[in-house]
PDB file of C-alpha atoms in Angstrom:
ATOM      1  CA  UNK M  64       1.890  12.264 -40.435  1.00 89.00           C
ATOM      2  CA  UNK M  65       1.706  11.065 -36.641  1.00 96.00           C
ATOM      3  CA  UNK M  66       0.910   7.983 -34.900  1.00 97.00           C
ATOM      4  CA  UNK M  67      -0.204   8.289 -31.418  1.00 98.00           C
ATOM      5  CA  UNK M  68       1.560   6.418 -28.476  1.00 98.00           C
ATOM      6  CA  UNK M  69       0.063   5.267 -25.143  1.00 98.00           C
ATOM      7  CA  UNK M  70       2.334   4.473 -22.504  1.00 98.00           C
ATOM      8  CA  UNK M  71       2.242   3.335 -18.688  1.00 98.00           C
ATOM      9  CA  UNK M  72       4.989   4.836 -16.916  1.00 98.00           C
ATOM     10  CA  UNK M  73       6.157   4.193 -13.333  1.00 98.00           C
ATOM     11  CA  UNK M  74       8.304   6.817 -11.382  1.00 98.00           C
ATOM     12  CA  UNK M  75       9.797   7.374  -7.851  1.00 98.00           C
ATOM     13  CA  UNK M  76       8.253  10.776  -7.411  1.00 98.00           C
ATOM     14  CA  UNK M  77      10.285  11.835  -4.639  1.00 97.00           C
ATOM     15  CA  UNK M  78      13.063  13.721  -6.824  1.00 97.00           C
ATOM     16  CA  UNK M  79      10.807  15.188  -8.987  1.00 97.00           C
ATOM     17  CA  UNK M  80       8.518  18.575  -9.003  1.00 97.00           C
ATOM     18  CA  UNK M  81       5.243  16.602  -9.922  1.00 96.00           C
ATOM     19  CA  UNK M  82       3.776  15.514 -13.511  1.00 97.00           C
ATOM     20  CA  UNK M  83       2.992  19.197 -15.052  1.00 96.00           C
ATOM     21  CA  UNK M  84       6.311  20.643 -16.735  1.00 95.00           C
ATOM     22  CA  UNK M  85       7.680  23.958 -14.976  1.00 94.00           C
ATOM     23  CA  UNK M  86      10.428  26.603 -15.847  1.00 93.00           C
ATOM     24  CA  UNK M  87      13.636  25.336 -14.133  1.00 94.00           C
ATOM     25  CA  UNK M  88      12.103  22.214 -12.239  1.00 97.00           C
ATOM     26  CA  UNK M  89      12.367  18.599 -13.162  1.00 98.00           C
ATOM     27  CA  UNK M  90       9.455  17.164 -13.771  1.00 98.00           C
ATOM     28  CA  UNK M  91       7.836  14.043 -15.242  1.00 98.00           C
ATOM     29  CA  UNK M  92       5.977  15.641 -18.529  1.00 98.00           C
ATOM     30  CA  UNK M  93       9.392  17.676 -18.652  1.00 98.00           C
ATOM     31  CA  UNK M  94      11.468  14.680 -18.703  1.00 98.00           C
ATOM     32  CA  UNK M  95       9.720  12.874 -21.596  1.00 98.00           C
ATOM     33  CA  UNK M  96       9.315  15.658 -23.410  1.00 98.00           C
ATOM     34  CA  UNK M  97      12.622  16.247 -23.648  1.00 97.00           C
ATOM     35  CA  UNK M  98      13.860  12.466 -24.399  1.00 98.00           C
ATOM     36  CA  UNK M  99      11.459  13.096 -27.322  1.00 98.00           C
ATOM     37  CA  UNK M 100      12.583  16.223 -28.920  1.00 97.00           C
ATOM     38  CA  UNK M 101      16.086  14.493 -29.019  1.00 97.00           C
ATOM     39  CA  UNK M 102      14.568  11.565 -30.669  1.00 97.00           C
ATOM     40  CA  UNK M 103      12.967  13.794 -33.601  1.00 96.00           C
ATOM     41  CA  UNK M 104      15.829  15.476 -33.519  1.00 95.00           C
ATOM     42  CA  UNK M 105      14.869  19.124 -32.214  1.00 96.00           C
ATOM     43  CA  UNK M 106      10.861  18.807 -32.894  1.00 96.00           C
ATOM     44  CA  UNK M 107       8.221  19.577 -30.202  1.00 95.00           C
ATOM     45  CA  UNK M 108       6.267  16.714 -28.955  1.00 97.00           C
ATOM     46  CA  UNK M 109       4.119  17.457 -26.507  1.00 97.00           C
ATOM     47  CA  UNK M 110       2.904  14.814 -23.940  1.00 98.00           C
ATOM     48  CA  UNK M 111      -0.550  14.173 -22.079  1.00 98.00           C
ATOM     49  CA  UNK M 112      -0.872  12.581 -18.636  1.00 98.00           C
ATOM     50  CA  UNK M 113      -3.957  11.067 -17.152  1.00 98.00           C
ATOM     51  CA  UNK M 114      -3.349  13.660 -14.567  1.00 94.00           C
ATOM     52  CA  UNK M 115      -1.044  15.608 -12.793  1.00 91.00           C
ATOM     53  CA  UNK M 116       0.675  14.144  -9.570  1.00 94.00           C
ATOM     54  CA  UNK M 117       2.318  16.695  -7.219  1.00 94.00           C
ATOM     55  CA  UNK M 118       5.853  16.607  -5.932  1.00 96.00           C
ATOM     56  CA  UNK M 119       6.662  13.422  -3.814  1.00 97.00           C
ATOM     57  CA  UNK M 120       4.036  11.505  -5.294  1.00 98.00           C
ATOM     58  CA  UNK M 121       4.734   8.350  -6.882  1.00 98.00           C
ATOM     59  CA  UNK M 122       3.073   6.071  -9.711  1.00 98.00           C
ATOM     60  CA  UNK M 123       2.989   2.504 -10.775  1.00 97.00           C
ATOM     61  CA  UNK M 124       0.257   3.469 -13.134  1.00 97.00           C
ATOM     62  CA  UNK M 125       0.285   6.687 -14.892  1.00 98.00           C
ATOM     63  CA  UNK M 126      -0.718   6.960 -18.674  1.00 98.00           C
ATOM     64  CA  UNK M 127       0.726   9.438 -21.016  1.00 98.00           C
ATOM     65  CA  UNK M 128      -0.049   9.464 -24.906  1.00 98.00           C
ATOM     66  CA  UNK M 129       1.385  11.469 -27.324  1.00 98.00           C
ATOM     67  CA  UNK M 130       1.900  12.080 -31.327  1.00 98.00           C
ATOM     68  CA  UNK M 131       5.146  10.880 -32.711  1.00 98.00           C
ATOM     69  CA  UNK M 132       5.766  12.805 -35.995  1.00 96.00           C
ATOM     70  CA  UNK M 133       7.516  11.316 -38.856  1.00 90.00           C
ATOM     71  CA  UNK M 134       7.530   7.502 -39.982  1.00 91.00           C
ATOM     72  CA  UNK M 135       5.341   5.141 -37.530  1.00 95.00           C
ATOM     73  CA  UNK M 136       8.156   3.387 -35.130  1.00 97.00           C
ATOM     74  CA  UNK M 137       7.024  -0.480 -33.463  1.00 98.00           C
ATOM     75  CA  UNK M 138       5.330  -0.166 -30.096  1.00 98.00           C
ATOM     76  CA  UNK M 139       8.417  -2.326 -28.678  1.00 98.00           C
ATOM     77  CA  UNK M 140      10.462  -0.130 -30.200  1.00 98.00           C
ATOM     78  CA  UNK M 141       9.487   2.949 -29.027  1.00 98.00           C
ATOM     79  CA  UNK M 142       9.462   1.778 -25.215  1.00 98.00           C
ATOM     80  CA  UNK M 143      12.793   0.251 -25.800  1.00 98.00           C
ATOM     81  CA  UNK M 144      13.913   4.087 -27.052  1.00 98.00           C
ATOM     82  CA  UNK M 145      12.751   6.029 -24.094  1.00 98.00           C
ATOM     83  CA  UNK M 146      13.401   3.385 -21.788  1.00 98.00           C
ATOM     84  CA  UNK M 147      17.391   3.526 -22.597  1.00 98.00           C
ATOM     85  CA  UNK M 148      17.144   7.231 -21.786  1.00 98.00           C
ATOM     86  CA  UNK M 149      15.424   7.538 -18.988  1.00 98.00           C
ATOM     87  CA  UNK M 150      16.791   8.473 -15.702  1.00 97.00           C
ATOM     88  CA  UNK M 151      17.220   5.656 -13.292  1.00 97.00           C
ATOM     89  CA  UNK M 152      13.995   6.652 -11.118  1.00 97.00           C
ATOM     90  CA  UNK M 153      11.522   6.122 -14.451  1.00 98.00           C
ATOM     91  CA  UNK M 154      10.734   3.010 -16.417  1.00 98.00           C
ATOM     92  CA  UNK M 155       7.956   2.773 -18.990  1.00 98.00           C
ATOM     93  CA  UNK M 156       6.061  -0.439 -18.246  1.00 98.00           C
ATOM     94  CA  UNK M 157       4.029  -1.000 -21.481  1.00 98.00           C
ATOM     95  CA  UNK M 158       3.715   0.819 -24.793  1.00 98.00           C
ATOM     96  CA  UNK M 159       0.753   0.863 -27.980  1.00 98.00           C
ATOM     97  CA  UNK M 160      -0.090   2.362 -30.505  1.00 98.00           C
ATOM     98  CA  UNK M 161      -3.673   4.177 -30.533  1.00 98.00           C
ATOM     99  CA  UNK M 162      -6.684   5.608 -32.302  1.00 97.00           C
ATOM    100  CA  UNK M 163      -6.119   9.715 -32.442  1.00 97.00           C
ATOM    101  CA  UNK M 164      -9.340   9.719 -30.651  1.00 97.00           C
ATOM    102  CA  UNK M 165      -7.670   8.193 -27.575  1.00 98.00           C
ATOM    103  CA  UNK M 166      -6.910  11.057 -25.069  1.00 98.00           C
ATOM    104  CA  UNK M 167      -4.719   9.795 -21.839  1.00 98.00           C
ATOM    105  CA  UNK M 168      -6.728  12.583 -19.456  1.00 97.00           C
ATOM    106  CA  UNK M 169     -10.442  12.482 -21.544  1.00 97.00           C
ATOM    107  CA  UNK M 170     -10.954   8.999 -21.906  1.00 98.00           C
ATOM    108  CA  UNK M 171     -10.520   7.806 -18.026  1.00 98.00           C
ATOM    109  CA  UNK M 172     -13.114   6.021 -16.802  1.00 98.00           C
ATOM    110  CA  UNK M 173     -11.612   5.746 -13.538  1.00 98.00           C
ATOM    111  CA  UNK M 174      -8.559   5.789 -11.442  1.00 98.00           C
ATOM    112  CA  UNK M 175      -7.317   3.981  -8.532  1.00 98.00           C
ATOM    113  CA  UNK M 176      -4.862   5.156  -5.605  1.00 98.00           C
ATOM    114  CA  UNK M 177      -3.328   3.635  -2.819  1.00 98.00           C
ATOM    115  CA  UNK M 178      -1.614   5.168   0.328  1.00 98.00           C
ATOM    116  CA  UNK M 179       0.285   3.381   2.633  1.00 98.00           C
ATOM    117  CA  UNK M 180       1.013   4.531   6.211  1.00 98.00           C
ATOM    118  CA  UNK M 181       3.843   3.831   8.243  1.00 98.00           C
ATOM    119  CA  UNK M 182       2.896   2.924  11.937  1.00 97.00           C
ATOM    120  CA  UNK M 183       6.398   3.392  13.109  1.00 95.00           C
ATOM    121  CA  UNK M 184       7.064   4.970  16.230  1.00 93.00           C
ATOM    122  CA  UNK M 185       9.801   6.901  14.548  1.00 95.00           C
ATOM    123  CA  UNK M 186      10.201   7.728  11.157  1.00 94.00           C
ATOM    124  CA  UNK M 187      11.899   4.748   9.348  1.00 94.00           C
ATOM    125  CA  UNK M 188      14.785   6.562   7.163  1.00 96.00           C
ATOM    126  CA  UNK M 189      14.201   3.388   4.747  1.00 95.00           C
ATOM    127  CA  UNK M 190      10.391   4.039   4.466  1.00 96.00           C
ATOM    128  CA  UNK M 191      10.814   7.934   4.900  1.00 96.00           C
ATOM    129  CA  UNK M 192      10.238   9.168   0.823  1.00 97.00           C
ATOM    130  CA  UNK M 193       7.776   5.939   0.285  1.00 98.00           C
ATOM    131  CA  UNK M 194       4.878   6.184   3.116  1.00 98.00           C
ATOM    132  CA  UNK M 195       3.068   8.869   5.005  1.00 98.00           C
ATOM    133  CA  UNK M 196       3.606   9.060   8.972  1.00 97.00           C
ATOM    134  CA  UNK M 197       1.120   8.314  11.409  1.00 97.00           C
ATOM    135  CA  UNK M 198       3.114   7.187  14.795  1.00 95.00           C
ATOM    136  CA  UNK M 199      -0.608   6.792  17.189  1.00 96.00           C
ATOM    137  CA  UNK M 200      -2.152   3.832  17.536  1.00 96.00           C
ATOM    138  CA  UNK M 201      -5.190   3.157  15.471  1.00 97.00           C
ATOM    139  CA  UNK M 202      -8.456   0.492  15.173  1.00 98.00           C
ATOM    140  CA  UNK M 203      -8.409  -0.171  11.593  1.00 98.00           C
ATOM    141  CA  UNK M 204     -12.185  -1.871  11.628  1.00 98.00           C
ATOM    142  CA  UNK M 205     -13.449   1.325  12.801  1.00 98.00           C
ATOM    143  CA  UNK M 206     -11.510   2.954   9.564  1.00 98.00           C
ATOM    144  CA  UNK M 207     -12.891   0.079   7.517  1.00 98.00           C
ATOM    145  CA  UNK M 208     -16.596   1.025   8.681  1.00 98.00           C
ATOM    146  CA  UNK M 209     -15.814   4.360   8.086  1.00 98.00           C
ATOM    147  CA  UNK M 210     -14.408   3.918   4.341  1.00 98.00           C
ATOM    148  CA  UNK M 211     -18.245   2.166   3.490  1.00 98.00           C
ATOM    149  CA  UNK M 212     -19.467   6.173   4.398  1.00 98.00           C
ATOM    150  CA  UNK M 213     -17.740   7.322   1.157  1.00 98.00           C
ATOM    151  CA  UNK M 214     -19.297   4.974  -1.333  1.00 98.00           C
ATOM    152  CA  UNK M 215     -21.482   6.199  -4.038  1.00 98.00           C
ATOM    153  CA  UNK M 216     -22.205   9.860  -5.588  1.00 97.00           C
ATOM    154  CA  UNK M 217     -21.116  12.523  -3.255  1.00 97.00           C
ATOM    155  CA  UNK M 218     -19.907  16.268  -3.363  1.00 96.00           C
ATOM    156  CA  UNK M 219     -16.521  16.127  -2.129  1.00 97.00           C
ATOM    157  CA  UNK M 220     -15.937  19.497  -1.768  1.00 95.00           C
ATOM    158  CA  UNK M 221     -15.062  19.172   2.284  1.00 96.00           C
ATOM    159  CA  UNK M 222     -12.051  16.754   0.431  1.00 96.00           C
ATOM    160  CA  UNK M 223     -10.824  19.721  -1.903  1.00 92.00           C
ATOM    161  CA  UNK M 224      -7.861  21.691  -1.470  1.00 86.00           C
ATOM    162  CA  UNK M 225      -7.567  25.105  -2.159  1.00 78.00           C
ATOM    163  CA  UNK M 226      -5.753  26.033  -5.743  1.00 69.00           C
ATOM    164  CA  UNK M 227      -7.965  22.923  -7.465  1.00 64.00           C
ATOM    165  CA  UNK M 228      -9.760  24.407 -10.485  1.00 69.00           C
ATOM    166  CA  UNK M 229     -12.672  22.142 -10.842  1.00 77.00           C
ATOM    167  CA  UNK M 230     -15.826  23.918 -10.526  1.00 79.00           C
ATOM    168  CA  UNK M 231     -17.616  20.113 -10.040  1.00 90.00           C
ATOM    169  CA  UNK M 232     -16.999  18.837  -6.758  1.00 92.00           C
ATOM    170  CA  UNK M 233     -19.413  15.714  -7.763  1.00 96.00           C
ATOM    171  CA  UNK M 234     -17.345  12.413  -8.101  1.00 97.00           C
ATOM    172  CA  UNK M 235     -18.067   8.309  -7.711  1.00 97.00           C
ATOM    173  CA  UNK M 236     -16.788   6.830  -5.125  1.00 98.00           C
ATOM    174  CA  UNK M 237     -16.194   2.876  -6.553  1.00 98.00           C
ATOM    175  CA  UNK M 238     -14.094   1.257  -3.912  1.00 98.00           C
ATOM    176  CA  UNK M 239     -12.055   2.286  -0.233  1.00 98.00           C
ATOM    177  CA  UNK M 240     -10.222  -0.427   1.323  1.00 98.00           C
ATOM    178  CA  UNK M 241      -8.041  -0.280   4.563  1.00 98.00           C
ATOM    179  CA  UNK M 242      -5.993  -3.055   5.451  1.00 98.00           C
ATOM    180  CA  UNK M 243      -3.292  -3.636   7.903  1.00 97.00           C
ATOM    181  CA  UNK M 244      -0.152  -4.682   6.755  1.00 97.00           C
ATOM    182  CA  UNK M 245       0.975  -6.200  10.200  1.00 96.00           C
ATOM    183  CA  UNK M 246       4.729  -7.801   8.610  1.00 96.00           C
ATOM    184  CA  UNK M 247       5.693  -4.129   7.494  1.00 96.00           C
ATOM    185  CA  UNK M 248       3.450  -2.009   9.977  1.00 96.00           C
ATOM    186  CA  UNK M 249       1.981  -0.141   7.782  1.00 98.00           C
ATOM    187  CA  UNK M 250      -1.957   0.754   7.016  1.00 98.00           C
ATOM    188  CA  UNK M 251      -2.877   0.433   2.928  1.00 98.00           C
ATOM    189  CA  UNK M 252      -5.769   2.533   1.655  1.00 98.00           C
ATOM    190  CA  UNK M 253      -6.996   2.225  -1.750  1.00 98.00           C
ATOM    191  CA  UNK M 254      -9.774   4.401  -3.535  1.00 98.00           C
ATOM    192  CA  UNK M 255     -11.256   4.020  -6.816  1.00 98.00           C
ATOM    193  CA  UNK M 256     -13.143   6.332  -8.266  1.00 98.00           C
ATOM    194  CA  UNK M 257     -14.539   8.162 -11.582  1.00 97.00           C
ATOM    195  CA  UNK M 258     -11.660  10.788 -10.442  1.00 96.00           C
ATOM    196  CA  UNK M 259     -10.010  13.020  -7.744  1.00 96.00           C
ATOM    197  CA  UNK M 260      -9.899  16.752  -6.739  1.00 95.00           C
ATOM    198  CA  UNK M 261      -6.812  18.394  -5.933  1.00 92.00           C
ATOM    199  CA  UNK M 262      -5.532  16.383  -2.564  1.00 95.00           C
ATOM    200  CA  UNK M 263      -8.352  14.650  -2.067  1.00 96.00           C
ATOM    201  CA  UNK M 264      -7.073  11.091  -0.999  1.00 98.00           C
ATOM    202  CA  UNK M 265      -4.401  12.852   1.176  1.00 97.00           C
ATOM    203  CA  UNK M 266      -7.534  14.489   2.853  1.00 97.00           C
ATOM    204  CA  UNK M 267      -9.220  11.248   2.721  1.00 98.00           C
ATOM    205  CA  UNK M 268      -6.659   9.820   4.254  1.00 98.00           C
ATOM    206  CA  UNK M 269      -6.215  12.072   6.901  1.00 97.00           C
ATOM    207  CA  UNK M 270      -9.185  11.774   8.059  1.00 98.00           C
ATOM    208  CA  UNK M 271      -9.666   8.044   8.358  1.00 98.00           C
ATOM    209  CA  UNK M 272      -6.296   7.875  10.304  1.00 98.00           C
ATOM    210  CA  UNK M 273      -7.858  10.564  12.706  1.00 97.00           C
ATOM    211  CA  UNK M 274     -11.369   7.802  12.920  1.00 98.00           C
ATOM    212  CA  UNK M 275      -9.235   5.188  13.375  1.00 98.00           C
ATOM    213  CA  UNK M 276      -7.451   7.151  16.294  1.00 98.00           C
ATOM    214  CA  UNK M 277     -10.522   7.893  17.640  1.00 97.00           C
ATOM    215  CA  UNK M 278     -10.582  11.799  17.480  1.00 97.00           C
ATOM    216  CA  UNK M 279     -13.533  11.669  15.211  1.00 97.00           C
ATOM    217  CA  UNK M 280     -16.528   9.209  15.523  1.00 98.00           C
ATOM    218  CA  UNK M 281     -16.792   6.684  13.035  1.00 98.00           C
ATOM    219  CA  UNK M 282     -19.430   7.905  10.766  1.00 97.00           C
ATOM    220  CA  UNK M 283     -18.185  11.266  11.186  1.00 97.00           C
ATOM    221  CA  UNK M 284     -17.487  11.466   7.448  1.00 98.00           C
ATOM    222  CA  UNK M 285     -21.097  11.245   6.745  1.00 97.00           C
ATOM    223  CA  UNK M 286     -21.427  14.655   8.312  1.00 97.00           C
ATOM    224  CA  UNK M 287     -18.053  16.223   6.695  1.00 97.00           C
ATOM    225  CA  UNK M 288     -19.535  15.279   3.165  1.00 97.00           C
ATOM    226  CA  UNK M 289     -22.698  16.762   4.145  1.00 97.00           C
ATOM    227  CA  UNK M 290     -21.259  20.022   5.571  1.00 96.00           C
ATOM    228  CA  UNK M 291     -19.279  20.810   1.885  1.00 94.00           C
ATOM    229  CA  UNK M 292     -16.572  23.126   3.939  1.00 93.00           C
ATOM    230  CA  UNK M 293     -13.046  22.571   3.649  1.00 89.00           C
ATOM    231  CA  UNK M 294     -12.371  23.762   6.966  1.00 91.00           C
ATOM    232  CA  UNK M 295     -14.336  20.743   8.459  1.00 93.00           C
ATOM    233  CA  UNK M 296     -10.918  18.690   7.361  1.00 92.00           C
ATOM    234  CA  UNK M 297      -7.580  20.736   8.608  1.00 89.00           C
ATOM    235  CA  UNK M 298      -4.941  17.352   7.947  1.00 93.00           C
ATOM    236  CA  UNK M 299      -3.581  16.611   5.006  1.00 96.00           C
ATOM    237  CA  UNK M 300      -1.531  13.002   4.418  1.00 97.00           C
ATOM    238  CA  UNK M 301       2.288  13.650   3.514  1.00 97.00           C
ATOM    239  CA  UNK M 302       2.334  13.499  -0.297  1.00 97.00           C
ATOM    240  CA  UNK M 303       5.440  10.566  -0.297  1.00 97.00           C
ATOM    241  CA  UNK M 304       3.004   8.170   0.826  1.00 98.00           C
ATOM    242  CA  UNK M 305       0.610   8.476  -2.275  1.00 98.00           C
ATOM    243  CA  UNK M 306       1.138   6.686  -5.077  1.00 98.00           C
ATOM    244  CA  UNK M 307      -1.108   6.489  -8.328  1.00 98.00           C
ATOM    245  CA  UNK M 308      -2.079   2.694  -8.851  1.00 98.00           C
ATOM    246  CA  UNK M 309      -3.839   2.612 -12.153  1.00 98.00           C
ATOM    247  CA  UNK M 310      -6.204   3.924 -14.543  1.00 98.00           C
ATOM    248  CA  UNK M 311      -9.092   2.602 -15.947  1.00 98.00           C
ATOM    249  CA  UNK M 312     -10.064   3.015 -19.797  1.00 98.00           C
ATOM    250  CA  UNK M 313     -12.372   0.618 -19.549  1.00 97.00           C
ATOM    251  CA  UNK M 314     -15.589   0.472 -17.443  1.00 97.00           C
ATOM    252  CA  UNK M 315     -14.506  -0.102 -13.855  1.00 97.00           C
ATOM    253  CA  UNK M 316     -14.301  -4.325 -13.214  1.00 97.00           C
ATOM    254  CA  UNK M 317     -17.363  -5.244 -11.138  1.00 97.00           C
ATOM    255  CA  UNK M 318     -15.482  -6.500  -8.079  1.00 97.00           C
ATOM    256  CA  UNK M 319     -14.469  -2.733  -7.652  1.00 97.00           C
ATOM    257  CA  UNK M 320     -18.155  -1.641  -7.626  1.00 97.00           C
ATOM    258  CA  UNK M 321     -18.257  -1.671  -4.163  1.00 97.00           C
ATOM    259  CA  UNK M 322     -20.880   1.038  -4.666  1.00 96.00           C
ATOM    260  CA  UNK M 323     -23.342  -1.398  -6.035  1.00 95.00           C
ATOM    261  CA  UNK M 324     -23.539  -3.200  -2.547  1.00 88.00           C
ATOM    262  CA  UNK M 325     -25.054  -0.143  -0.993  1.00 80.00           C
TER     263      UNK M 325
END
């Protein structure tokens, strides 16, 4: 007898080796997983994340399930468990108990990330594990005219990194914002969509910054997407700058259906 658990968990990603447990590397499934096998007292739990972030990155959104064996513990209970034994850079935000045919990674219907830039001359030791880099000046309206370019159905494969090991390159873009954050100095990016490739918004991101700076022409992207070749994008975004916002398991909210303006 199990009862399956859905959880939100936020983490500072910046001591960690990514999501996906490794041998001899702290990592976020790792971490649970263990906090778990204490609580069952030496059983094997195995956890599921919407998807796997990579080292650096951070999230105030990610969604885990997994199946607790044994007698069904109280959804405030159980987030009240792992919270008190979590390390300090890890809270669990919200806890319930689910149908078995909830899966954390199969049942997305979308997910939403934001980067932030710092526009700091110099790399701001209090900023320097929380925001990507970019110390050139750039015209953020051009990057907002650009960001309309990747609405819709596209291939993304120009956004791909090598080592991803999805054969589907097709994804839904549902929402790009830039806005300047002139009190901290920092740009904020956020993309919505059915889902991401392996660095894609780090690519994405990348690339806008280089629009904004003017060493690509605004609607360059249209041509990038078009061209499906990796090596049309050489930048990629610093990974401490990412962070994974939320995921949808619901159908995306209508005033994130940017797409639908087109």
């Amino acid at each position: 007898m199990t009862s399956r658990y859905k959880l939100t968990l936020s983490y500072d990603g910046h001591d960690f080796h990514g999501f996906q447990s490794q041998p001899g590397q702290r990592t976020i499934q790792g971490t649970v997983e263990e906090i778990l096998k204490r609580m069952t007292k030496g059983r094997e739990v195995r956890v599921f994340g919407s998807g796997r972030t990579d080292a650096g990155v951070h999230s105030v959104g990610q969604v885990i399930h997994f199946d607790y064996p044994g007698r069904e513990i109280p959804a405030a209970n159980m987030i009240k468990a792992l919270n008190s034994q979590l390390p300090m850079d890890m809270v669990f935000t919200d806890c319930e108990i689910v149908d078995k045919d909830f899966h954390s990674r199969f049942s997305v219907k979308g997910k939403w990330y934001r980067y932030r830039v710092s526009l700091d001359g110099f790399v701001n030791p209090f900023k320097r594990f929380y925001t990507g880099h970019y110390p050139y000046p750039v015209d953020v309206e051009k990057m907002q005219e650009a960001a309309k370019d990747l609405l819709g159905r596209h291939d993304f494969t120009s956004f791909a990194a090598s080592g991803g090991q999805i054969e589907d390159k097709v994804r839904d873009m549902y929402y790009v914002n830039v806005a300047l954050d002139e009190e901290n100095d920092e740009v904020i990016m956020d993309f919505i969509a059915t889902g991401f490739l392996y660095n894609m918004v780090r690519i994405l991101v990348a690339t806008l910054l280089e629009i904004g700076n003017g060493r690509r022409p605004v609607h360059d992207l249209k041509r990038v997407i078009a061209a499906k070749n990796r090596l049309e994008v050489q930048q990629t975004a610093q990974a401490c700058g990412l962070y994974l916002y939320h995921v949808f398991y619901e159908e995306v909210p209508r005033k994130y259906r940017l797409d639908l303006d087109l």
